[in-house]
Amino acid sequence: MTSSRRTTRPEVVFVAVVALLGLVLWLGGVVGPSREADAGTRVTGDAARTGWRTLERDGVRVDVPESWRRLPTDGCRAGEDETWGPAGATSCSDEGVSFPEPTTFDPRHEDGVVAAGIGAADPAWSGYVHTGDVVVSVSGEDRDLVRDVLDSVDLVDGGFQPIG
């Protein structure tokens, strides 16, 4: 008498498990696109300066130290969907560049000014440039570094120099 029960072949189970694992890894970003590639900001290449690289977001370029990476934005200020900072920083560190939403960005000083922090919770230095559709906000312990990042902000098609 022939049984109506089917037996599963080990090869079929193995292929199914491997396919499922591959899908999970890709969806988790381990095998799929990198966090930097998924971001609204993309790395466009090396900056003119040694040790720096250029980021581009919505038609605006900014140069940052080559060691800076896209950071998690959990717990960041409202309206910040992306932050780049020193390698090893876990989230919203006191040093880095962010792209806050222009409609919710509430500056404490004028565009292009590098100002000292107002309290222990604030970074030592901060500044921002508002290009119309994009705000580039920079903070850090090193005033010259903050100034250098702000000085590098430019439109992709050129012609924008916010700080003289």
mmCIF file of N, CA and C in Angstrom, residues 30 45 56 61 95-96 105 109 117 146 152:
data_model
loop_
_atom_site.group_PDB
_atom_site.id
_atom_site.type_symbol
_atom_site.label_atom_id
_atom_site.label_comp_id
_atom_site.label_asym_id
_atom_site.label_seq_id
_atom_site.Cartn_x
_atom_site.Cartn_y
_atom_site.Cartn_z
ATOM 1 N N VAL A 30 22.217 44.136 6.300
ATOM 2 C CA VAL A 30 23.538 43.538 6.445
ATOM 3 C C VAL A 30 24.143 43.268 5.081
ATOM 4 N N GLY A 45 32.153 61.721 -3.053
ATOM 5 C CA GLY A 45 33.563 61.536 -3.369
ATOM 6 C C GLY A 45 34.422 62.279 -2.383
ATOM 7 N N GLU A 56 26.403 65.079 -0.172
ATOM 8 C CA GLU A 56 25.445 65.839 -0.969
ATOM 9 C C GLU A 56 24.038 65.498 -0.521
ATOM 10 N N ARG A 61 26.035 70.620 -1.165
ATOM 11 C CA ARG A 61 27.231 69.856 -0.820
ATOM 12 C C ARG A 61 27.832 70.423 0.459
ATOM 13 N N GLU A 95 29.424 66.481 18.388
ATOM 14 C CA GLU A 95 30.187 66.904 17.228
ATOM 15 C C GLU A 95 29.597 66.259 15.991
ATOM 16 N N GLY A 96 29.331 67.067 14.980
ATOM 17 C CA GLY A 96 28.821 66.506 13.745
ATOM 18 C C GLY A 96 28.039 67.509 12.935
ATOM 19 N N PHE A 105 13.169 74.133 12.200
ATOM 20 C CA PHE A 105 14.469 74.526 12.746
ATOM 21 C C PHE A 105 14.348 75.863 13.463
ATOM 22 N N HIS A 109 20.923 81.834 16.782
ATOM 23 C CA HIS A 109 21.745 82.939 16.317
ATOM 24 C C HIS A 109 21.604 83.043 14.807
ATOM 25 N N GLY A 117 28.405 77.523 22.847
ATOM 26 C CA GLY A 117 27.240 76.925 23.487
ATOM 27 C C GLY A 117 26.795 77.737 24.685
ATOM 28 N N VAL A 146 34.261 73.457 13.067
ATOM 29 C CA VAL A 146 32.884 73.887 12.791
ATOM 30 C C VAL A 146 32.886 74.920 11.668
ATOM 31 N N SER A 152 32.424 75.104 3.807
ATOM 32 C CA SER A 152 32.406 74.224 2.637
ATOM 33 C C SER A 152 31.020 74.091 2.004
#
